[in-house]
Backbone as a ProteinNet text record, in pm:
[ID]
protein_1_A
[PRIMARY]
MGYDVHITRRTPWWADEGERITTQEWSAAVAADSDLEMVQVARASPRGEDAVLEYRHAWLAQMVSHPELDTAGAWLDWRDGRIVVKNPDELLLEKMREIASVLGARVQGDDDEYYDE
[TERTIARY]
-1064.5	-942	-887.8	-879.4	-836.3	-693.9	-658.9	-527.7	-463.1	-342.2	-272.7	-179.4	-171.7	-75.9	3.8	135.3	227.6	302.4	322	417.4	542.4	650.6	767.9	897.5	1004.7	1139.2	1215.3	1158.5	1225.6	1191.4	1282.9	1261.1	1297.4	1198.9	1054.3	1002.2	874.8	816.7	832	838.8	845	987.5	1087.2	1226.9	1253	1334	1373	1474.1	1554.5	1657.5	1606.1	1660.6	1622.7	1569.6	1566.9	1524	1374.4	1338.5	1198.6	1147.7	1019.5	954.4	927.8	975.9	957.8	819.6	777.7	649.7	655.7	772.6	787.3	768	825.2	807.5	661.4	598.3	458.6	369.6	389.8	311.1	327.5	448.9	474.3	407.2	409.9	346.1	195.1	135.3	-9.1	-42.7	34.7	8.5	20.3	107.4	131	31.5	-53.8	-144.4	-289.2	-356.3	-493.7	-593.6	-554.9	-641.4	-636.4	-538.7	-516.6	-539.5	-580.9	-598.6	-564	-487.2	-455.8	-580.7	-640.2	-767.7	-754.7	-659.8	-628	-735.5	-855.4	-961.6	-1035	-1051.9	-1131.6	-1251.5	-1367.5	-1490.2	-1559.7	-1612.6	-1685.6	-1792.5	-1902	-2009.6	-2016.2	-2001.1	-2016.7	-2156.3	-2164.2	-2293.8	-2398.2	-2513.6	-2624.5	-2616.3	-2518.2	-2503.6	-2511.7	-2556.8	-2563.3	-2431.1	-2344.6	-2217.8	-2127.3	-2045.7	-1947.1	-1809	-1725	-1587.6	-1502.5	-1406	-1323	-1176.6	-1093.4	-948.6	-883.7	-795	-726.4	-576.2	-516.2	-371.6	-326.6	-222.7	-175.1	-137.2	-99.8	-50.1	-143.7	-272.3	-374.1	-425.3	-420.8	-469.9	-582.8	-652.1	-762.3	-755.8	-787.9	-799.3	-939.1	-947.7	-1076.9	-1144.5	-1070.3	-1128.7	-1183.2	-1171.7	-1218.7	-1370.1	-1420.9	-1564.9	-1653.2	-1596.9	-1673.7	-1625.8	-1596.9	-1539.8	-1623.7	-1754.9	-1842.9	-1837.1	-1816.2	-1812.9	-1671.5	-1580.5	-1444.4	-1353.7	-1382.3	-1296.2	-1172.5	-1095.7	-975.1	-874.6	-850.3	-756.1	-615.4	-517	-374.9	-310.3	-248.5	-199.1	-47.8	23.7	167.5	191.7	271.2	305.3	450	527.8	662.6	743	736	818.1	762.3	634	569.6	424.9	359.9	219.9	140.3	35.2	-42.1	-186.3	-237.6	-376.7	-439.4	-555.6	-626.7	-721.1	-708.1	-797.3	-816.2	-708	-726	-788.5	-873.7	-926.7	-826.1	-858.5	-765	-735.5	-835.5	-815.6	-718.2	-735.8	-646.9	-507.5	-498.1	-366.5	-292.1	-363.4	-300.5	-247.3	-325.7	-280.5	-159.7	-159.2	-45.3	81.2	68.2	183.7	236.8	146.9	188.6	263.8	209.2	272.8	409.1	416.8	543.5	648.8	608.7	701.4	757	670.5	711.5	808.6	783.2	863.2	983.5	1003.2	1114.8	1097.2	973.7	938.9	868.6	821.7	747.1	618.4	524.7	398	405.9	391.3	410.7	298.7	246.9	141.1	195.5	103.3	139.3	219.7	190.3	258.7	384.9	440.2	568.8	561.3	439.2	427.2	425.9	472.9	477.3	362.5	313.2	204.5	255	378.5	433.1	369.1	371.1	313.5	397
-480.2	-403.1	-391.6	-499.4	-489.9	-535.3	-543.6	-589.3	-480.5	-440.3	-335.1	-393.2	-323.5	-352.9	-224.6	-238.6	-125.8	-112.5	9.9	39.3	85.1	9.1	34.5	3.1	65.9	33.4	-48.6	-59.3	-132.4	-280.6	-362	-505.8	-553.6	-600	-593.7	-451.4	-430.5	-296	-229.3	-306.3	-249.4	-218.6	-249.4	-226.8	-78.3	-51.1	87	137.4	46.2	83.5	65.7	142.8	133.3	264.7	275.9	400	421.2	542.4	580	653.3	645.9	726.8	862.8	969.5	1102	1157.7	1255.6	1320.3	1393.2	1442	1508.5	1408.1	1287.9	1183.4	1140.3	1123.9	1082.3	1188.7	1313.8	1423.1	1430.5	1413.5	1416.7	1299.5	1181.5	1063.3	1083.5	1139.7	1165.9	1270.1	1377.3	1484.6	1436.2	1338.6	1288.8	1181.1	1135.3	1024	1072.2	1069.4	1120.6	1036.7	915.2	831	870.1	951.6	985.1	1133	1160.5	1298.7	1307.1	1409.3	1431.5	1489.1	1417.1	1458.4	1506.3	1456.8	1496.7	1467.1	1424.2	1387.7	1265	1165.6	1047	1044.3	1021.3	1011.7	880.1	816.8	691.4	681.1	615.5	588.8	438.4	394.6	251.3	206.2	85.8	34.2	38.2	90.6	93.4	203.3	293.2	400.1	535.7	634.7	770.6	844.6	793.8	860.5	861.4	964.3	974.1	979.5	885.5	883.9	965.3	1037.4	1121.5	1101.5	1091.3	1079.5	1187.9	1264.9	1372.5	1346.3	1366	1353.1	1431.2	1507.9	1593.4	1515.2	1388.5	1310	1195.1	1214.3	1114.8	1139.6	1035.3	1045.1	943.8	959	868.9	833.8	708.1	665.4	707	825.1	884.1	815.7	734.5	662.1	525.5	488.8	357.8	350.1	245.3	237.7	221.5	176.1	160.2	259.8	379.5	482.1	507	509.9	539.5	432.9	307.9	200.7	157	161.7	112.6	218.1	344.1	450.5	469.9	362.3	363.7	469.6	475.7	572.1	514.5	598.7	563.5	664.9	617.7	704.9	693.9	805.1	807	806.6	709.4	700	655	730.8	688.1	632.3	699.5	660.4	549.8	517.7	416	458.9	395.6	422.4	302.6	326.9	219.6	224	104.9	90.7	-22.7	2.9	-98.7	-177.5	-309.2	-401.4	-366.8	-351.8	-316.1	-429.8	-393.4	-492.7	-507.7	-593.1	-619.5	-494.4	-410.7	-288.6	-193.9	-178.8	-92.2	-153.7	-285	-350.4	-324.8	-328.4	-299.8	-156.8	-62.4	77.2	88.5	14.5	17.5	-33.6	-136.6	-187.8	-80.7	-7.7	101	209.1	248.2	351	302.6	177.8	121.3	125.9	95.5	99.7	240.6	339.8	479.7	519.1	470.6	509.6	419.1	318.2	225.5	148.2	101.5	32.4	-98.8	-167.6	-292.6	-285.4	-374.5	-383.4	-505.3	-482.2	-589	-586.4	-705.7	-718.4	-719.7	-707.3	-710.7	-833.6	-945.8	-1071.9	-1095.8	-989.2	-994.5	-1055.6	-1080.3	-1134	-1019.1	-1047.9	-946.7	-964.9	-852.4	-851.5	-803.6	-837.8	-801.7	-888.9	-840.5	-918.6	-1040.8
1220.7	1217.5	1075.6	1001.3	863.3	841.5	714.8	672.1	587.3	623.8	551.4	446.5	333.7	229	207.2	190.2	190.9	58.7	14.3	-92.4	-18.6	-32.7	48.5	-25.2	19.6	-28.6	74.5	192.7	301.3	295.7	342.4	349	488.8	563.6	539.8	560.6	532.9	538.1	673.5	780.9	916.3	962.3	881.1	919.8	944.1	1045.1	1072.4	970.4	919.2	822.5	681.1	590.9	451.2	400.3	269.9	206.9	223.3	254.1	271.8	148.3	125.1	22.5	86.4	25.7	84.5	51	127.8	98.4	-35.8	-73.2	-202.6	-316.7	-302.9	-403.6	-412.1	-297.3	-291.7	-356	-320.9	-376.7	-528.5	-577.4	-721.6	-792.2	-732.2	-791	-800.7	-697.1	-697.9	-804.5	-810.3	-906.5	-1051	-1075.5	-1211.6	-1255.4	-1164.9	-1193.9	-1190.7	-1304.1	-1310.5	-1231	-1191.3	-1108.3	-960.5	-923.6	-783	-755.9	-633	-589.1	-441.3	-403.1	-263.7	-198.6	-102.4	-43.4	100.8	174.2	310.7	415	372.7	467.5	414.8	500.9	467.6	562	505.7	586.3	554.7	658.4	640.8	748.1	713.2	808.7	831.2	955.5	982.2	940.3	887.7	840.9	951.4	916.8	1009.7	1114.1	1101.2	1199.5	1130.9	1206.2	1154	1170.9	1256.6	1285.8	1162.5	1152.7	1045.7	1110.5	1071	1119.3	1022.5	1078	993.2	1029	926.4	943.1	858.1	919.2	847.9	847.8	730.8	719.2	596.5	608.6	500	375.1	390	277.1	241.3	263.8	229.7	88.6	6.5	-131.7	-151.3	-262.8	-294.7	-442.8	-473.3	-612.4	-659.4	-717.4	-752.2	-870.8	-944.7	-1058	-1018.1	-891.2	-845.4	-864.4	-932.8	-960.6	-837	-726.8	-602.6	-497.4	-543	-456.3	-331.2	-346.4	-232.4	-124.2	-162.7	-62.9	-28.8	-125.4	-102.5	-41.3	-66.2	-15.5	-100.4	-121.1	-204.1	-159	-29.3	27.1	34	5.3	13.7	106.7	212.7	319.3	333.4	314	337.2	488.1	535.2	677.8	691.5	760.3	799	681.1	566.7	453.9	366.6	383.6	300.1	275.7	177.5	147.7	198	274.3	337.3	287	252.9	209.9	290.8	345.9	423.6	333.2	336.2	263.9	115.8	38.6	-102.2	-183.3	-278.9	-372.6	-487.5	-585.6	-695.2	-778	-799.9	-876.8	-806.2	-676.9	-600.3	-588.9	-577.5	-576.6	-707.7	-819	-948.5	-950.9	-901.2	-894.7	-801.9	-692.4	-600.3	-669.8	-752.4	-827.5	-923	-988.6	-1078	-1000.9	-886.7	-803.7	-756.7	-712.8	-666.1	-775.7	-897.9	-1010.2	-1030.4	-1022.6	-1036.9	-925.8	-804.8	-687.9	-661.7	-745.7	-722.3	-593.3	-571.4	-446.7	-480.1	-375.4	-391.3	-309.5	-341.5	-269.6	-179.3	-48.3	50.4	153.9	187.3	286.8	428.6	524.2	667	705	640.7	675	593.4	532.7	463.8	324.1	271.2	135.4	35.4	-85.9	-190.8	-288.6	-340.2	-436.6	-573	-605.4	-735.1	-842.1	-965.5	-1076.8	-1103.7
[MASK]
+++++++++++++++++++++++++++++++++++++++++++++++++++++++++++++++++++++++++++++++++++++++++++++++++++++++++++++++++++++

């Protein structure tokens, strides 16, 4: 299933109350960062299978400069006022911290821990 890490302004990330990151803010952050690209489609093949899984979302971006792009995916998905990344490595966590700084947000894991520097 995996572990999600969130770029969020809410405390904790799952709270209903609190400021949300808008799609306009997210789109502007992606457009201003040469490491990111709005891709809107993620495709992956489970190991050892011929099938291709596909996920589509209007606000899905990818860290296109990630050196393991083919295996890591490096997808960042805007959902319900936050940016969600599944199982980020250290390089992607660093990029998430940069994005959070731009958006006036924090990086927080599923278990409520923060990944701030």
